[in-house]
XYZ file of C-alpha atoms in Angstrom:
441
model
C 30.623 5.851 129.814
C 33.012 2.908 130.132
C 36.332 2.599 131.925
C 38.090 2.735 128.578
C 36.444 6.085 127.873
C 37.715 7.437 131.193
C 41.185 5.875 130.911
C 41.879 5.341 127.170
C 45.517 4.489 127.925
C 44.308 1.108 129.176
C 43.641 0.032 125.598
C 47.374 -0.362 124.985
C 47.717 -3.080 127.635
C 44.453 -4.935 127.043
C 43.871 -7.909 124.764
C 43.241 -6.619 121.218
C 39.562 -6.487 120.315
C 40.231 -8.063 116.911
C 42.783 -10.743 116.053
C 44.754 -9.278 113.115
C 45.321 -12.774 111.740
C 41.598 -13.069 110.980
C 40.591 -9.713 109.548
C 41.202 -7.967 106.213
C 44.410 -6.003 105.893
C 42.649 -2.608 106.026
C 40.670 -3.329 109.213
C 40.665 -0.549 111.794
C 38.653 0.521 114.857
C 37.620 4.180 114.694
C 37.209 6.681 117.505
C 33.549 5.709 117.921
C 34.480 2.066 118.524
C 33.191 0.961 115.134
C 35.102 -1.588 113.080
C 36.029 -0.313 109.629
C 37.290 -2.107 106.518
C 38.502 -0.333 103.412
C 38.004 2.992 105.165
C 34.288 2.408 105.817
C 32.464 1.511 109.007
C 30.965 -1.941 108.641
C 27.799 -0.747 110.381
C 27.381 1.926 107.686
C 27.696 -0.764 105.018
C 25.035 -2.807 106.830
C 22.739 0.218 106.928
C 23.246 0.981 103.246
C 23.074 -2.504 101.731
C 21.081 -4.398 104.359
C 22.007 -7.642 106.067
C 23.212 -10.286 105.647
C 25.873 -8.870 103.346
C 29.259 -10.140 102.201
C 31.966 -7.445 102.358
C 35.162 -7.924 100.352
C 38.349 -5.898 100.812
C 39.727 -5.314 97.308
C 43.129 -4.185 98.594
C 43.511 -7.367 100.622
C 42.742 -9.545 97.588
C 45.214 -7.700 95.400
C 47.888 -7.809 98.106
C 47.667 -11.604 98.364
C 47.815 -11.994 94.587
C 51.014 -9.940 94.535
C 52.486 -11.877 97.446
C 52.096 -15.168 95.586
C 53.595 -13.710 92.432
C 56.593 -12.374 94.375
C 57.190 -15.610 96.296
C 56.853 -17.842 93.216
C 58.406 -15.727 90.428
C 59.004 -18.659 88.068
C 55.692 -20.411 88.708
C 52.239 -19.836 87.319
C 49.689 -18.774 89.933
C 46.156 -19.699 88.909
C 43.393 -18.325 91.118
C 40.913 -21.064 92.035
C 37.628 -19.437 91.069
C 35.510 -21.953 92.978
C 36.398 -20.034 96.164
C 34.689 -16.845 94.954
C 34.127 -15.801 91.380
C 32.514 -12.580 90.250
C 33.414 -10.478 87.256
C 35.230 -8.034 89.514
C 37.242 -10.726 91.306
C 38.165 -12.315 87.984
C 39.292 -8.914 86.760
C 41.335 -8.149 89.893
C 43.225 -11.436 89.773
C 43.882 -11.123 86.039
C 45.165 -7.568 86.500
C 47.554 -8.850 89.171
C 49.004 -11.389 86.734
C 47.207 -14.562 87.819
C 45.717 -17.236 85.600
C 42.291 -18.650 86.517
C 40.696 -22.019 87.292
C 37.023 -22.577 86.473
C 34.858 -25.573 87.242
C 31.831 -25.150 84.989
C 30.469 -23.472 81.909
C 28.895 -20.904 84.230
C 32.184 -19.958 85.876
C 33.797 -19.840 82.450
C 31.119 -17.399 81.288
C 31.790 -15.133 84.282
C 35.521 -15.174 83.553
C 35.111 -14.409 79.849
C 32.663 -11.598 80.593
C 35.379 -10.024 82.761
C 37.800 -10.060 79.839
C 40.037 -12.867 81.124
C 42.227 -14.284 78.359
C 40.827 -17.783 77.684
C 44.354 -19.052 77.057
C 45.051 -18.413 80.755
C 41.994 -20.356 81.916
C 42.156 -23.944 83.201
C 38.982 -26.060 83.227
C 38.688 -28.394 86.208
C 35.898 -30.630 87.471
C 35.715 -34.237 88.588
C 32.489 -34.582 86.581
C 32.486 -32.348 83.512
C 29.277 -32.311 81.506
C 29.179 -32.178 77.744
C 28.034 -28.557 78.104
C 31.122 -27.735 80.217
C 33.453 -29.273 77.656
C 31.647 -27.654 74.724
C 31.914 -24.215 76.340
C 35.629 -24.744 77.044
C 36.314 -25.836 73.479
C 34.367 -22.911 72.022
C 36.201 -20.408 74.225
C 39.612 -21.891 73.500
C 40.663 -22.413 77.115
C 44.358 -22.974 77.620
C 44.140 -26.315 79.420
C 41.574 -28.902 80.393
C 42.343 -31.182 83.335
C 41.320 -34.742 82.439
C 39.995 -36.724 85.381
C 38.338 -39.816 83.871
C 38.510 -42.217 80.954
C 35.126 -40.897 79.832
C 36.500 -37.375 79.489
C 39.325 -38.629 77.304
C 36.784 -40.235 74.988
C 34.482 -37.193 74.957
C 37.298 -34.756 74.224
C 38.947 -36.913 71.578
C 35.660 -37.251 69.741
C 34.634 -33.601 69.902
C 37.722 -31.401 69.623
C 37.962 -29.624 66.281
C 41.496 -28.461 67.015
C 44.318 -29.715 69.193
C 43.604 -29.169 72.890
C 46.215 -28.941 75.636
C 45.319 -31.192 78.547
C 46.687 -32.057 81.978
C 46.192 -35.487 83.498
C 45.012 -35.428 87.097
C 46.943 -37.926 89.210
C 46.256 -38.753 92.837
C 49.610 -38.989 94.663
C 47.796 -40.922 97.436
C 49.223 -39.133 100.450
C 48.351 -40.185 103.978
C 47.608 -37.676 106.716
C 44.958 -35.129 107.578
C 43.526 -32.712 105.059
C 40.002 -31.517 104.490
C 38.880 -33.561 101.517
C 36.972 -31.753 98.801
C 35.357 -34.755 97.134
C 35.634 -38.505 96.614
C 37.284 -38.343 93.182
C 40.854 -37.041 92.921
C 42.222 -38.330 89.611
C 44.002 -41.455 88.470
C 46.081 -43.327 91.060
C 49.672 -43.832 89.908
C 49.811 -47.428 91.123
C 48.393 -50.448 89.271
C 48.935 -48.724 85.924
C 45.822 -46.499 86.004
C 47.658 -43.216 85.428
C 49.990 -44.795 82.854
C 47.034 -46.238 80.940
C 45.268 -42.857 80.925
C 48.433 -41.124 79.691
C 48.791 -43.682 76.908
C 45.178 -43.120 75.785
C 45.660 -39.346 75.667
C 48.943 -39.586 73.788
C 47.248 -41.804 71.210
C 44.709 -39.097 70.364
C 45.951 -36.685 67.667
C 43.736 -33.831 68.892
C 44.782 -34.095 72.546
C 48.126 -32.673 73.608
C 49.250 -33.990 76.988
C 51.520 -31.288 78.404
C 51.654 -32.168 82.102
C 50.187 -33.608 85.271
C 47.962 -32.065 87.947
C 47.104 -33.114 91.499
C 44.953 -31.913 94.386
C 45.915 -32.810 97.936
C 42.788 -31.621 99.745
C 41.944 -28.351 101.466
C 43.137 -26.420 104.502
C 46.595 -28.011 104.329
C 49.032 -26.464 106.796
C 52.069 -28.740 106.392
C 54.279 -27.810 103.406
C 55.879 -31.258 103.570
C 52.736 -32.673 101.939
C 53.481 -30.664 98.809
C 57.126 -31.739 98.877
C 56.110 -35.395 98.991
C 53.554 -34.882 96.240
C 56.135 -33.211 94.005
C 58.478 -36.172 94.351
C 55.753 -38.655 93.423
C 54.438 -36.542 90.564
C 57.898 -36.009 89.046
C 58.366 -39.758 89.339
C 55.130 -40.267 87.392
C 56.341 -37.802 84.734
C 59.594 -39.743 84.475
C 57.567 -42.931 83.958
C 55.680 -41.309 81.060
C 59.010 -40.365 79.474
C 60.377 -43.884 79.916
C 57.287 -45.585 78.466
C 56.323 -43.154 75.710
C 59.333 -40.934 75.058
C 57.305 -37.824 75.922
C 58.672 -35.166 78.268
C 55.871 -33.391 80.120
C 56.678 -29.747 80.813
C 54.036 -28.682 83.383
C 53.358 -29.820 86.938
C 50.270 -28.383 88.603
C 50.328 -29.078 92.358
C 46.870 -27.642 93.083
C 45.895 -25.453 95.995
C 44.351 -26.164 99.382
C 46.585 -23.726 101.278
C 45.251 -23.560 104.826
C 44.249 -20.269 106.456
C 43.118 -19.441 110.003
C 39.412 -18.972 110.713
C 39.667 -18.655 114.520
C 42.428 -17.344 116.768
C 45.294 -19.765 117.159
C 44.475 -21.861 114.080
C 47.416 -23.232 112.155
C 47.888 -21.852 108.664
C 50.210 -22.356 105.716
C 52.821 -19.620 105.307
C 53.268 -19.027 101.543
C 56.914 -18.069 102.102
C 57.627 -21.398 103.807
C 55.710 -23.189 101.064
C 57.826 -21.455 98.408
C 61.031 -22.769 99.996
C 59.601 -26.274 100.345
C 58.436 -26.374 96.711
C 61.781 -25.122 95.401
C 63.800 -27.636 97.412
C 61.453 -30.525 96.609
C 61.508 -29.750 92.889
C 65.311 -29.660 92.809
C 65.572 -32.926 94.739
C 62.892 -34.758 92.743
C 64.251 -33.726 89.352
C 67.774 -34.735 90.350
C 66.651 -38.074 91.757
C 64.496 -38.968 88.751
C 66.875 -37.293 86.263
C 63.994 -35.322 84.844
C 64.126 -31.781 83.403
C 62.581 -29.180 85.658
C 58.902 -28.634 84.773
C 57.060 -25.360 85.188
C 55.067 -25.352 88.421
C 51.474 -24.123 88.717
C 49.825 -23.410 92.068
C 46.096 -22.872 92.507
C 45.338 -20.826 95.642
C 41.722 -19.808 96.110
C 40.756 -19.572 99.763
C 44.257 -18.251 100.551
C 43.647 -15.310 98.190
C 40.097 -14.254 99.124
C 39.268 -15.983 102.419
C 40.572 -13.373 104.847
C 39.474 -10.508 102.597
C 35.811 -11.336 103.262
C 33.591 -10.400 106.200
C 29.896 -11.282 106.538
C 27.617 -8.857 108.385
C 24.449 -9.785 110.266
C 21.862 -7.837 112.241
C 20.983 -9.118 115.699
C 17.300 -10.063 115.789
C 17.045 -11.198 119.382
C 18.888 -12.433 122.452
C 17.617 -15.423 124.404
C 18.985 -16.370 127.795
C 18.246 -20.015 128.459
C 18.067 -21.377 132.018
C 21.344 -23.051 132.873
C 23.510 -20.208 131.647
C 23.362 -20.567 127.842
C 22.863 -17.416 125.792
C 21.731 -17.520 122.160
C 22.121 -14.493 119.908
C 19.826 -14.836 116.894
C 20.734 -13.087 113.636
C 19.033 -12.549 110.283
C 21.194 -14.990 108.307
C 22.570 -18.460 108.845
C 23.119 -21.705 107.011
C 21.966 -20.405 103.630
C 24.752 -17.812 103.496
C 27.321 -19.829 105.506
C 26.759 -23.537 104.804
C 30.286 -24.544 105.814
C 29.415 -24.720 109.498
C 26.935 -27.513 108.844
C 28.893 -29.188 106.039
C 32.412 -29.081 107.466
C 31.922 -28.189 111.128
C 33.719 -24.949 110.338
C 34.569 -22.627 113.226
C 34.402 -18.835 113.062
C 35.071 -15.814 115.210
C 32.327 -13.214 115.705
C 32.639 -9.556 116.651
C 30.320 -6.706 117.577
C 31.235 -4.003 115.042
C 28.775 -1.097 115.282
C 30.008 -0.021 118.728
C 32.338 -0.938 121.538
C 30.597 -3.158 124.097
C 30.110 -1.589 127.525
C 29.727 -4.870 129.418
C 32.062 -7.789 130.149
C 32.161 -10.525 127.537
C 30.258 -13.777 127.878
C 30.257 -17.008 125.902
C 27.316 -17.163 123.492
C 25.991 -19.150 120.558
C 25.198 -17.185 117.405
C 22.265 -18.886 115.678
C 20.571 -18.338 112.344
C 16.952 -17.799 111.454
C 16.109 -21.368 110.480
C 15.018 -24.225 112.707
C 17.720 -26.581 111.479
C 20.446 -28.485 113.311
C 23.146 -26.929 111.129
C 22.007 -23.347 111.622
C 24.516 -22.310 114.274
C 26.995 -19.813 112.879
C 29.287 -19.987 115.902
C 29.189 -21.753 119.271
C 30.847 -20.612 122.496
C 32.187 -17.341 121.132
C 32.877 -14.303 123.342
C 30.630 -11.269 122.866
C 29.811 -8.356 125.161
C 26.925 -9.209 127.480
C 25.058 -6.066 126.379
C 24.576 -7.252 122.776
C 21.035 -6.312 121.799
C 18.638 -6.367 118.831
C 19.766 -4.013 116.092
C 23.467 -4.493 116.723
C 25.662 -5.522 113.800
C 27.827 -8.619 114.118
C 30.621 -9.546 111.737
C 32.059 -12.957 110.924
C 35.572 -12.676 109.444
C 37.369 -15.066 107.081
C 34.235 -15.608 105.000
C 35.487 -14.518 101.593
C 35.825 -18.077 100.287
C 33.137 -20.718 99.784
C 30.356 -18.617 101.258
C 28.867 -16.655 98.371
C 29.807 -19.489 96.020
C 27.949 -22.074 98.149
C 25.008 -19.925 99.278
C 21.411 -21.022 98.698
C 17.916 -19.533 98.668
C 16.662 -21.795 101.480
C 13.098 -20.951 102.562
C 12.844 -18.624 99.547
C 15.174 -16.100 101.182
C 17.385 -14.462 98.574
C 21.156 -14.759 98.669
C 23.088 -11.783 100.113
C 24.845 -9.151 98.030
C 28.610 -8.970 97.646
C 30.002 -5.496 98.323
C 33.582 -4.489 97.550
C 35.289 -1.823 99.631
C 38.448 0.133 98.848
C 39.786 3.552 99.831
C 36.592 4.740 101.503
C 34.175 3.651 98.779
C 31.782 0.707 98.525
C 30.203 -0.814 95.440
C 28.004 -3.815 94.828
C 29.592 -6.636 92.872
C 26.553 -8.892 93.214
C 23.169 -7.438 94.173
C 20.855 -9.033 96.687
C 18.657 -11.790 95.286
C 15.013 -10.804 95.680
C 11.739 -12.673 95.937
C 10.976 -11.340 92.455
C 14.137 -13.050 91.187
C 13.013 -16.334 92.702
C 9.483 -15.974 91.314
C 10.834 -15.524 87.792
C 11.796 -19.199 87.860
C 8.241 -20.280 88.678
C 6.612 -21.700 85.552
C 4.180 -24.210 87.044
C 0.916 -22.288 86.807
């Protein structure tokens, strides 16, 4: 029995066990000290589906879709499927009125299988293969974002009917943002963007309807979007001046920052909405350009906080010098962002309330690799033991979508929870699945 069991009133004046900024909207701690999401104890989900397992709060996802629609009533909100795309997620976002971004023929197939209207699908990708473009043309996607001269040539030569396209322009902003790749469209200076626009406009089967940009990821300063809007509207005004064409759409991308550990800065969508509105009014007045329709592409901001990854503790090692390592049954194959981006995460014991004071520990994965530390210097109760269930919040985005089968260990399942029920969206990948690809003997 702990002091909290004897004097439960102390809970009201103690530091909260879970930071509400990091956990799904339906998170709760029950009378047994277990953490629940969607009305289900996470430890019960771990017992039923095994570990590691990705848990996704459907209500949280839908709530964030609705919030964006309410804050940007005149804009198009396109969910960035690269964050997490399953048939269920595609269906949820479509039902909540969002359009959808896809980055490959595979993602497009998932979206179409969920019944998403292809006219509300945008094809992205800094390197689109001929198979990607062929699939998009066959499906009749609403827009294709052109990112290279080669794509202009490939599309112009292969489109059987007129295709709406957006030209990706790099507004070349200074300042910190997590970059998502080395290629970000045509720079507006030195005539590169103007030349690309001219080539598209010269093709009878390509219909240039607007510009698109991407400013990076995990952006927390709305002023970056305001600056980008001014530069992009200026580029649209240049197209009008040179070619007499008025572009009607401005896609300002996504990259909206969210918190992954307590105290992290994040981007408030309400503040962003005010900044976008003011910047659009100012830019259109300054450049004397008619107001275009804005598209935003949140991905991580929609599903990131809705996701929690569960692990089973395999062992606890106390190293001379005071370091404690808690080893779990997952790691870099289901959470590669720690190694790739030096991502930081919180960790919580969720199958019970710890009976011992907290200590600083390192949570390590099952592989002998430098990048296989899920979290360093995180507080956990000192009585954590094998068999306990740990949860890592804010793992709904870029975890399942970037997972691998390293060491021939199958990728985890994705389980949706809502109103006291759980259902698999993606089943666990098995050794039999991996062996089906073996054709060498």
